[in-house]
Amino acid sequence: MAGYEYVSPEQLAGFDKYKYSAVDTNPLSLYIMHPFWNTIVKAFPTWLAPNLITFSGFLLVVFNFLLMAYFDPDFYASAPGHKHVPDWVWIVVGILNFMAYTLDGVDGKQARRTNSSTPLGELFDHGLDSWSCVYFVVTVYSIFGRGPTGVSVFVLYLLLWVVLFSFILSHWEKYNTGILFLPWGYDVSQVTISFVYIVTAVVGVEAWYEPFLFNFLYRDLFTAMIIGCALFVTLPMSLLNFFRSYKSNTLKHNSVYEAMVPFFSPCLLFILSTAWILWSPSDILELHPRVFYFMVGTAFANITCQLIVCQMSSTRCPTLNWLLVPLFLVVITVNLGVASYLESLLLYILTTVFTLAHIHYGVRVVKQLSSHFQIYPFSLKKPNSD
């Protein structure tokens, strides 16, 4: 298993023919962020590998997640009557979130600047982005948290899925059209949330208890923005791009079945994880929300990474992801009735298995593509260049 090769010879051949194609029409990105990133990237030395920038940004997102998990493990820290997260933590999280967003914006520019753009770089970038979704959403949750002034853990679970499906929608587009249409919601959300973290440090979490407009609370605004962006921006634009490709006869998959295959595993993951929540004898989501979110987000990231490999190599997306098998068995076991401590143990075991499996997948894929393209993933030095 240690030397298992996830990328098939057919896919490696597809990567050889791959050409990057992306469209960014977001005004915030085009007129503000790109000029800013063009300035920032000049500060980086030309020997710095783009993938190292990408990975550094991802580690900042993970650090924010762990930092907030320490100060707000059960999402009650922002509720009235509970010990709140220290103000300095919000400042640190806000700054690091914007830094991570900036690094995610300059890695590609560094690649073009150093003439080191490769399919591996794009896969590495988008693969880590798929895992960052859960870290980002769960960290943001601590602003409002649970309790009478917050958002229930089940509502946050549904909001997490809105974000996850919005993310995979872009890669579904590319799987079918060959073009990555960069979503508008990403840039807006990153800039807004970075600002909100800093504001929280200044005004305190108590400020979010007050109505935003009439009886419309800030938590309701938070929920409405996520759902509204998905339903009225991301989804319509994705369908429009798909329809345009259909009208121009440039779709890569002609049948409806083949076009929709990338959604099979994510939908089954949603069904199984939701069934677990609803059938749970110990109310597992209320008991371990952070771990449950992480388990779902990690499985989703693995599914998405396999889709990205297929879209870049112009190969067929697998119908089902094998990680769904142990999840299915756990859900069936839970439905039969297990003790509370056993259900919690199953969640922790499954989360560990998913995490190790996803890391193994990522490491092996990076090694395979590095060997195939004869490059070092975190260095601009060429193998056997001495």
Short mmCIF file of C-alpha atoms in Angstrom, two decimals:
data_model
loop_
_atom_site.label_atom_id
_atom_site.label_comp_id
_atom_site.label_asym_id
_atom_site.label_seq_id
_atom_site.Cartn_x
_atom_site.Cartn_y
_atom_site.Cartn_z
CA MET A 1 0.00 0.00 0.00
CA ALA A 2 2.91 2.35 0.73
CA GLY A 3 3.92 2.31 -2.94
CA TYR A 4 0.42 2.17 -4.42
CA GLU A 5 0.02 4.25 -7.57
CA TYR A 6 -3.30 6.10 -7.76
CA VAL A 7 -2.67 7.79 -11.11
CA SER A 8 -3.09 5.34 -13.98
CA PRO A 9 -0.86 5.27 -17.10
CA GLU A 10 -3.83 6.62 -19.07
CA GLN A 11 -4.11 9.56 -16.70
CA LEU A 12 -0.37 10.25 -16.85
CA ALA A 13 -0.65 10.36 -20.64
CA GLY A 14 -3.58 12.76 -20.24
CA PHE A 15 -1.52 15.06 -18.01
CA ASP A 16 1.11 15.26 -20.76
CA LYS A 17 -1.49 16.82 -23.06
CA TYR A 18 -3.02 19.11 -20.43
CA LYS A 19 -3.26 22.85 -21.04
CA TYR A 20 -4.40 25.24 -18.32
CA SER A 21 -7.63 27.06 -19.16
CA ALA A 22 -9.38 29.31 -16.65
CA VAL A 23 -11.68 32.34 -16.73
CA ASP A 24 -11.89 34.91 -13.93
CA THR A 25 -14.59 37.57 -14.32
CA ASN A 26 -14.88 38.68 -10.70
CA PRO A 27 -14.40 42.50 -10.49
CA LEU A 28 -12.91 42.24 -6.98
CA SER A 29 -10.35 39.76 -8.23
CA LEU A 30 -9.59 41.52 -11.53
CA TYR A 31 -9.32 45.13 -10.38
CA ILE A 32 -8.17 44.88 -6.77
CA MET A 33 -6.71 41.52 -5.80
CA HIS A 34 -4.72 40.70 -8.94
CA PRO A 35 -2.92 44.08 -8.95
CA PHE A 36 -2.23 43.56 -5.24
CA TRP A 37 -0.89 40.03 -5.83
CA ASN A 38 1.22 41.24 -8.76
CA THR A 39 2.93 43.60 -6.35
CA ILE A 40 3.30 41.06 -3.54
CA VAL A 41 4.80 38.33 -5.73
CA LYS A 42 7.75 40.59 -6.57
CA ALA A 43 8.84 40.35 -2.93
CA PHE A 44 9.36 36.59 -3.21
CA PRO A 45 12.80 35.32 -4.27
CA THR A 46 12.88 33.63 -7.65
CA TRP A 47 14.28 30.43 -6.13
CA LEU A 48 11.09 29.95 -4.05
CA ALA A 49 8.98 27.08 -5.43
CA PRO A 50 5.30 27.93 -6.08
CA ASN A 51 4.14 24.70 -4.41
CA LEU A 52 5.91 25.78 -1.23
CA ILE A 53 3.87 29.00 -1.28
CA THR A 54 0.69 26.96 -1.83
CA PHE A 55 1.47 24.60 1.03
CA SER A 56 2.39 27.47 3.38
CA GLY A 57 -1.00 29.08 2.77
CA PHE A 58 -2.74 25.79 3.48
CA LEU A 59 -0.82 25.37 6.75
CA LEU A 60 -2.01 28.82 7.86
CA VAL A 61 -5.62 27.73 7.31
CA VAL A 62 -5.00 24.55 9.31
CA PHE A 63 -3.30 26.56 12.08
CA ASN A 64 -6.35 28.83 12.33
CA PHE A 65 -8.57 25.76 12.62
CA LEU A 66 -6.43 24.28 15.41
CA LEU A 67 -6.08 27.60 17.22
CA MET A 68 -9.84 28.08 17.29
CA ALA A 69 -10.34 24.43 18.28
CA TYR A 70 -8.21 25.12 21.35
CA PHE A 71 -10.09 28.24 22.44
CA ASP A 72 -13.53 27.14 21.25
CA PRO A 73 -13.61 23.32 21.14
CA ASP A 74 -17.39 22.90 21.32
CA PHE A 75 -18.51 26.17 19.62
CA TYR A 76 -19.98 27.66 22.80
CA ALA A 77 -17.30 30.31 23.36
CA SER A 78 -19.30 33.04 21.59
CA ALA A 79 -22.54 32.27 23.43
CA PRO A 80 -23.77 34.50 26.27
CA GLY A 81 -22.48 33.45 29.67
CA HIS A 82 -19.50 31.51 28.31
CA LYS A 83 -15.80 32.38 28.33
CA HIS A 84 -15.15 34.14 25.05
CA VAL A 85 -12.23 33.69 22.68
CA PRO A 86 -9.52 36.28 23.53
CA ASP A 87 -9.47 39.35 21.27
CA TRP A 88 -5.89 38.71 20.15
CA VAL A 89 -6.93 35.33 18.74
CA TRP A 90 -9.45 36.98 16.40
CA ILE A 91 -6.74 39.37 15.19
CA VAL A 92 -4.29 36.53 14.57
CA VAL A 93 -6.93 34.46 12.76
CA GLY A 94 -7.98 37.43 10.62
CA ILE A 95 -4.43 38.28 9.60
CA LEU A 96 -3.47 34.66 8.90
CA ASN A 97 -6.66 34.07 6.91
CA PHE A 98 -5.86 37.01 4.64
CA MET A 99 -2.24 35.87 4.37
CA ALA A 100 -3.40 32.38 3.35
CA TYR A 101 -5.73 33.92 0.76
CA THR A 102 -2.89 36.08 -0.55
CA LEU A 103 -0.52 33.11 -0.83
CA ASP A 104 -3.23 31.22 -2.70
CA GLY A 105 -3.40 34.14 -5.11
CA VAL A 106 0.33 34.56 -5.74
CA ASP A 107 1.43 30.93 -6.10
CA GLY A 108 0.34 30.78 -9.73
CA LYS A 109 1.97 34.13 -10.45
CA GLN A 110 5.20 32.88 -8.91
CA ALA A 111 5.01 29.81 -11.16
CA ARG A 112 4.66 31.93 -14.29
CA ARG A 113 7.31 34.35 -13.02
CA THR A 114 9.83 31.53 -12.58
CA ASN A 115 8.69 29.61 -15.67
CA SER A 116 7.87 26.62 -13.49
CA SER A 117 4.16 26.09 -14.22
CA THR A 118 3.22 22.40 -14.27
CA PRO A 119 0.00 20.36 -14.08
CA LEU A 120 1.22 19.19 -10.66
CA GLY A 121 1.15 22.78 -9.39
CA GLU A 122 -2.48 23.26 -10.40
CA LEU A 123 -3.50 19.89 -8.98
CA PHE A 124 -1.65 20.61 -5.73
CA ASP A 125 -3.27 24.03 -5.42
CA HIS A 126 -6.84 22.96 -6.10
CA GLY A 127 -6.45 19.74 -4.13
CA LEU A 128 -5.46 21.65 -1.00
CA ASP A 129 -8.25 24.16 -1.66
CA SER A 130 -10.77 21.31 -1.55
CA TRP A 131 -9.57 20.33 1.93
CA SER A 132 -9.39 23.96 3.06
CA CYS A 133 -13.17 24.29 2.64
CA VAL A 134 -13.94 22.48 5.89
CA TYR A 135 -11.17 24.27 7.84
CA PHE A 136 -12.41 27.64 6.65
CA VAL A 137 -16.13 27.09 7.32
CA VAL A 138 -15.65 25.51 10.76
CA THR A 139 -13.29 28.30 11.87
CA VAL A 140 -15.79 30.94 10.78
CA TYR A 141 -18.49 29.15 12.81
CA SER A 142 -16.80 30.25 16.05
CA ILE A 143 -17.79 33.88 15.37
CA PHE A 144 -21.41 33.01 16.12
CA GLY A 145 -21.17 29.51 17.59
CA ARG A 146 -24.04 27.64 19.14
CA GLY A 147 -26.52 28.78 21.74
CA PRO A 148 -29.49 31.16 21.64
CA THR A 149 -27.62 33.83 19.63
CA GLY A 150 -25.79 31.42 17.34
CA VAL A 151 -26.37 28.84 14.65
CA SER A 152 -27.28 25.24 15.47
CA VAL A 153 -24.71 22.58 14.64
CA PHE A 154 -27.12 21.01 12.15
CA VAL A 155 -27.66 24.30 10.32
CA LEU A 156 -23.89 24.74 10.15
CA TYR A 157 -23.63 21.20 8.79
CA LEU A 158 -26.03 22.15 5.98
CA LEU A 159 -24.14 25.39 5.34
CA LEU A 160 -20.92 23.41 5.12
CA TRP A 161 -22.52 21.31 2.41
CA VAL A 162 -23.61 24.44 0.54
CA VAL A 163 -19.96 25.54 0.47
CA LEU A 164 -18.72 22.07 -0.50
CA PHE A 165 -21.16 21.73 -3.39
CA SER A 166 -20.34 25.27 -4.54
CA PHE A 167 -16.68 24.27 -4.65
CA ILE A 168 -17.15 21.04 -6.55
CA LEU A 169 -19.52 22.78 -8.99
CA SER A 170 -16.57 24.69 -10.48
CA HIS A 171 -14.63 21.48 -11.07
CA TRP A 172 -17.73 19.77 -12.45
CA GLU A 173 -17.89 22.63 -14.95
CA LYS A 174 -14.30 22.06 -15.98
CA TYR A 175 -14.82 18.29 -16.17
CA ASN A 176 -17.53 18.94 -18.76
CA THR A 177 -16.36 22.12 -20.51
CA GLY A 178 -12.56 21.94 -20.19
CA ILE A 179 -12.52 25.46 -18.71
CA LEU A 180 -12.27 26.39 -15.03
CA PHE A 181 -14.63 29.29 -14.33
CA LEU A 182 -13.35 30.77 -11.09
CA PRO A 183 -16.27 31.37 -8.67
CA TRP A 184 -17.05 34.90 -7.53
CA GLY A 185 -17.94 33.85 -4.01
CA TYR A 186 -14.42 32.77 -3.06
CA ASP A 187 -12.71 36.17 -3.23
CA VAL A 188 -15.62 38.01 -1.65
CA SER A 189 -15.88 35.52 1.23
CA GLN A 190 -12.14 35.56 1.99
CA VAL A 191 -11.86 39.34 2.11
CA THR A 192 -15.11 39.73 4.06
CA ILE A 193 -14.36 37.08 6.67
CA SER A 194 -10.81 38.33 7.21
CA PHE A 195 -12.31 41.76 7.92
CA VAL A 196 -15.04 40.32 10.19
CA TYR A 197 -12.43 38.50 12.31
CA ILE A 198 -10.65 41.80 12.97
CA VAL A 199 -13.93 43.61 13.67
CA THR A 200 -14.87 40.88 16.16
CA ALA A 201 -11.67 41.59 18.09
CA VAL A 202 -12.58 45.30 18.24
CA VAL A 203 -16.30 45.16 19.06
CA GLY A 204 -16.47 41.76 20.80
CA VAL A 205 -18.71 38.81 19.99
CA GLU A 206 -21.51 40.51 21.92
CA ALA A 207 -21.96 42.90 19.00
CA TRP A 208 -23.22 40.03 16.87
CA TYR A 209 -26.02 39.37 19.38
CA GLU A 210 -27.85 42.53 18.26
CA PRO A 211 -30.28 42.61 15.33
CA PHE A 212 -28.76 43.64 12.02
CA LEU A 213 -32.05 45.01 10.68
CA PHE A 214 -35.39 44.89 12.52
CA ASN A 215 -35.38 41.32 13.96
CA PHE A 216 -32.86 40.07 11.39
CA LEU A 217 -29.80 38.93 13.37
CA TYR A 218 -26.22 38.85 12.13
CA ARG A 219 -26.31 35.04 12.29
CA ASP A 220 -29.23 35.19 9.86
CA LEU A 221 -27.20 37.48 7.59
CA PHE A 222 -24.34 34.96 7.76
CA THR A 223 -26.66 32.13 6.74
CA ALA A 224 -28.40 34.16 4.04
CA MET A 225 -25.11 35.25 2.47
CA ILE A 226 -23.83 31.68 2.12
CA ILE A 227 -27.09 30.31 0.72
CA GLY A 228 -27.76 33.38 -1.42
CA CYS A 229 -24.30 33.35 -2.99
CA ALA A 230 -24.69 29.66 -3.85
CA LEU A 231 -28.23 29.88 -5.22
CA PHE A 232 -28.14 33.23 -6.99
CA VAL A 233 -24.48 33.53 -8.08
CA THR A 234 -22.53 30.26 -8.15
CA LEU A 235 -25.24 27.88 -9.38
CA PRO A 236 -26.73 30.13 -12.11
CA MET A 237 -23.29 31.01 -13.48
CA SER A 238 -22.24 27.34 -13.53
CA LEU A 239 -25.40 26.31 -15.37
CA LEU A 240 -24.98 29.21 -17.80
CA ASN A 241 -21.38 28.20 -18.57
CA PHE A 242 -22.47 24.59 -19.05
CA PHE A 243 -25.33 25.66 -21.35
CA ARG A 244 -23.01 27.85 -23.44
CA SER A 245 -20.64 24.91 -23.89
CA TYR A 246 -23.60 22.74 -24.87
CA LYS A 247 -24.81 25.27 -27.44
CA SER A 248 -21.33 25.59 -28.94
CA ASN A 249 -21.02 21.79 -29.05
CA THR A 250 -17.84 21.80 -26.96
CA LEU A 251 -18.96 19.58 -24.07
CA LYS A 252 -16.49 16.80 -23.29
CA HIS A 253 -19.24 14.35 -22.27
CA ASN A 254 -22.28 13.88 -24.47
CA SER A 255 -24.58 11.82 -22.23
CA VAL A 256 -26.38 13.20 -19.20
CA TYR A 257 -25.19 10.22 -17.15
CA GLU A 258 -21.50 10.80 -17.89
CA ALA A 259 -21.87 14.53 -17.28
CA MET A 260 -23.39 13.93 -13.85
CA VAL A 261 -21.06 11.14 -12.66
CA PRO A 262 -18.88 13.56 -10.58
CA PHE A 263 -21.90 14.27 -8.35
CA PHE A 264 -22.59 10.63 -7.44
CA SER A 265 -20.00 10.26 -4.66
CA PRO A 266 -20.57 13.71 -3.08
CA CYS A 267 -24.33 13.11 -3.03
CA LEU A 268 -23.90 9.68 -1.48
CA LEU A 269 -21.53 11.17 1.10
CA PHE A 270 -24.20 13.73 1.95
CA ILE A 271 -26.92 11.06 2.22
CA LEU A 272 -24.83 8.75 4.40
CA SER A 273 -23.53 11.45 6.74
CA THR A 274 -27.00 12.97 7.10
CA ALA A 275 -28.49 9.53 7.78
CA TRP A 276 -25.91 9.04 10.52
CA ILE A 277 -26.91 12.33 12.12
CA LEU A 278 -30.62 11.55 11.96
CA TRP A 279 -30.28 7.93 13.18
CA SER A 280 -27.63 8.60 15.79
CA PRO A 281 -28.65 7.17 19.20
CA SER A 282 -26.29 9.57 20.99
CA ASP A 283 -26.95 12.65 18.81
CA ILE A 284 -23.42 12.44 17.43
CA LEU A 285 -23.40 15.86 15.76
CA GLU A 286 -24.33 17.61 19.02
CA LEU A 287 -21.73 15.54 20.85
CA HIS A 288 -18.77 15.90 18.47
CA PRO A 289 -19.60 18.57 15.86
CA ARG A 290 -16.02 19.57 15.06
CA VAL A 291 -14.86 15.99 14.47
CA PHE A 292 -17.95 15.17 12.40
CA TYR A 293 -17.46 18.24 10.19
CA PHE A 294 -13.81 17.32 9.71
CA MET A 295 -14.68 13.73 8.80
CA VAL A 296 -17.15 14.89 6.14
CA GLY A 297 -14.80 17.57 4.80
CA THR A 298 -11.89 15.16 4.49
CA ALA A 299 -13.94 12.56 2.63
CA PHE A 300 -15.22 15.32 0.34
CA ALA A 301 -11.67 16.52 -0.32
CA ASN A 302 -10.61 13.03 -1.39
CA ILE A 303 -13.59 12.76 -3.75
CA THR A 304 -12.85 16.18 -5.22
CA CYS A 305 -9.14 15.47 -5.68
CA GLN A 306 -9.96 12.38 -7.72
CA LEU A 307 -12.32 14.47 -9.84
CA ILE A 308 -9.59 17.07 -10.42
CA VAL A 309 -7.16 14.34 -11.53
CA CYS A 310 -9.76 13.08 -14.01
CA GLN A 311 -10.69 16.50 -15.37
CA MET A 312 -7.02 17.45 -15.89
CA SER A 313 -6.16 14.14 -17.54
CA SER A 314 -9.40 13.99 -19.59
CA THR A 315 -10.32 10.61 -18.14
CA ARG A 316 -13.57 9.30 -16.72
CA CYS A 317 -14.41 10.21 -13.13
CA PRO A 318 -14.89 7.17 -10.86
CA THR A 319 -18.52 6.54 -10.06
CA LEU A 320 -17.98 5.87 -6.36
CA ASN A 321 -15.21 6.63 -3.89
CA TRP A 322 -14.02 3.69 -1.75
CA LEU A 323 -14.11 5.81 1.44
CA LEU A 324 -17.89 5.61 1.24
CA VAL A 325 -17.75 1.87 1.99
CA PRO A 326 -16.56 2.15 5.64
CA LEU A 327 -18.90 5.11 6.12
CA PHE A 328 -21.82 3.00 4.86
CA LEU A 329 -20.89 0.18 7.27
CA VAL A 330 -20.69 2.60 10.19
CA VAL A 331 -24.09 4.11 9.36
CA ILE A 332 -25.65 0.64 9.20
CA THR A 333 -24.02 -0.29 12.51
CA VAL A 334 -25.29 2.89 14.15
CA ASN A 335 -28.80 2.24 12.82
CA LEU A 336 -28.76 -1.17 14.50
CA GLY A 337 -28.15 0.57 17.81
CA VAL A 338 -24.84 0.97 19.62
CA ALA A 339 -23.79 2.42 22.94
CA SER A 340 -22.95 6.13 23.00
CA TYR A 341 -19.25 5.60 23.70
CA LEU A 342 -19.00 3.08 20.86
CA GLU A 343 -20.57 5.50 18.40
CA SER A 344 -18.09 8.18 19.42
CA LEU A 345 -15.26 5.68 19.04
CA LEU A 346 -16.49 4.76 15.56
CA LEU A 347 -16.50 8.44 14.58
CA TYR A 348 -12.92 8.95 15.77
CA ILE A 349 -11.72 5.76 14.07
CA LEU A 350 -13.44 6.65 10.81
CA THR A 351 -12.05 10.20 10.91
CA THR A 352 -8.54 8.84 11.48
CA VAL A 353 -8.91 6.36 8.61
CA PHE A 354 -10.20 9.07 6.26
CA THR A 355 -7.39 11.46 7.21
CA LEU A 356 -4.60 8.91 6.80
CA ALA A 357 -6.11 7.63 3.54
CA HIS A 358 -6.39 11.15 2.12
CA ILE A 359 -2.86 12.09 3.14
CA HIS A 360 -1.57 8.85 1.62
CA TYR A 361 -3.47 9.60 -1.58
CA GLY A 362 -2.07 13.13 -1.76
CA VAL A 363 1.53 12.12 -1.06
CA ARG A 364 1.49 9.26 -3.57
CA VAL A 365 -0.09 11.38 -6.33
CA VAL A 366 2.46 14.16 -5.80
CA LYS A 367 5.31 11.63 -5.91
CA GLN A 368 3.92 10.01 -9.05
CA LEU A 369 3.53 13.27 -10.94
CA SER A 370 6.88 14.59 -9.68
CA SER A 371 8.56 11.48 -11.02
CA HIS A 372 6.62 11.63 -14.27
CA PHE A 373 7.48 15.27 -14.97
CA GLN A 374 10.97 14.88 -13.48
CA ILE A 375 10.62 17.75 -11.01
CA TYR A 376 10.91 18.32 -7.30
CA PRO A 377 7.54 19.38 -5.85
CA PHE A 378 9.01 21.92 -3.40
CA SER A 379 12.10 23.07 -5.25
CA LEU A 380 12.85 24.69 -8.59
CA LYS A 381 15.98 22.58 -8.85
CA LYS A 382 15.77 19.88 -11.50
CA PRO A 383 16.63 16.24 -10.63
CA ASN A 384 20.12 15.25 -11.83
CA SER A 385 20.86 18.89 -12.62
CA ASP A 386 24.24 18.80 -10.89
#
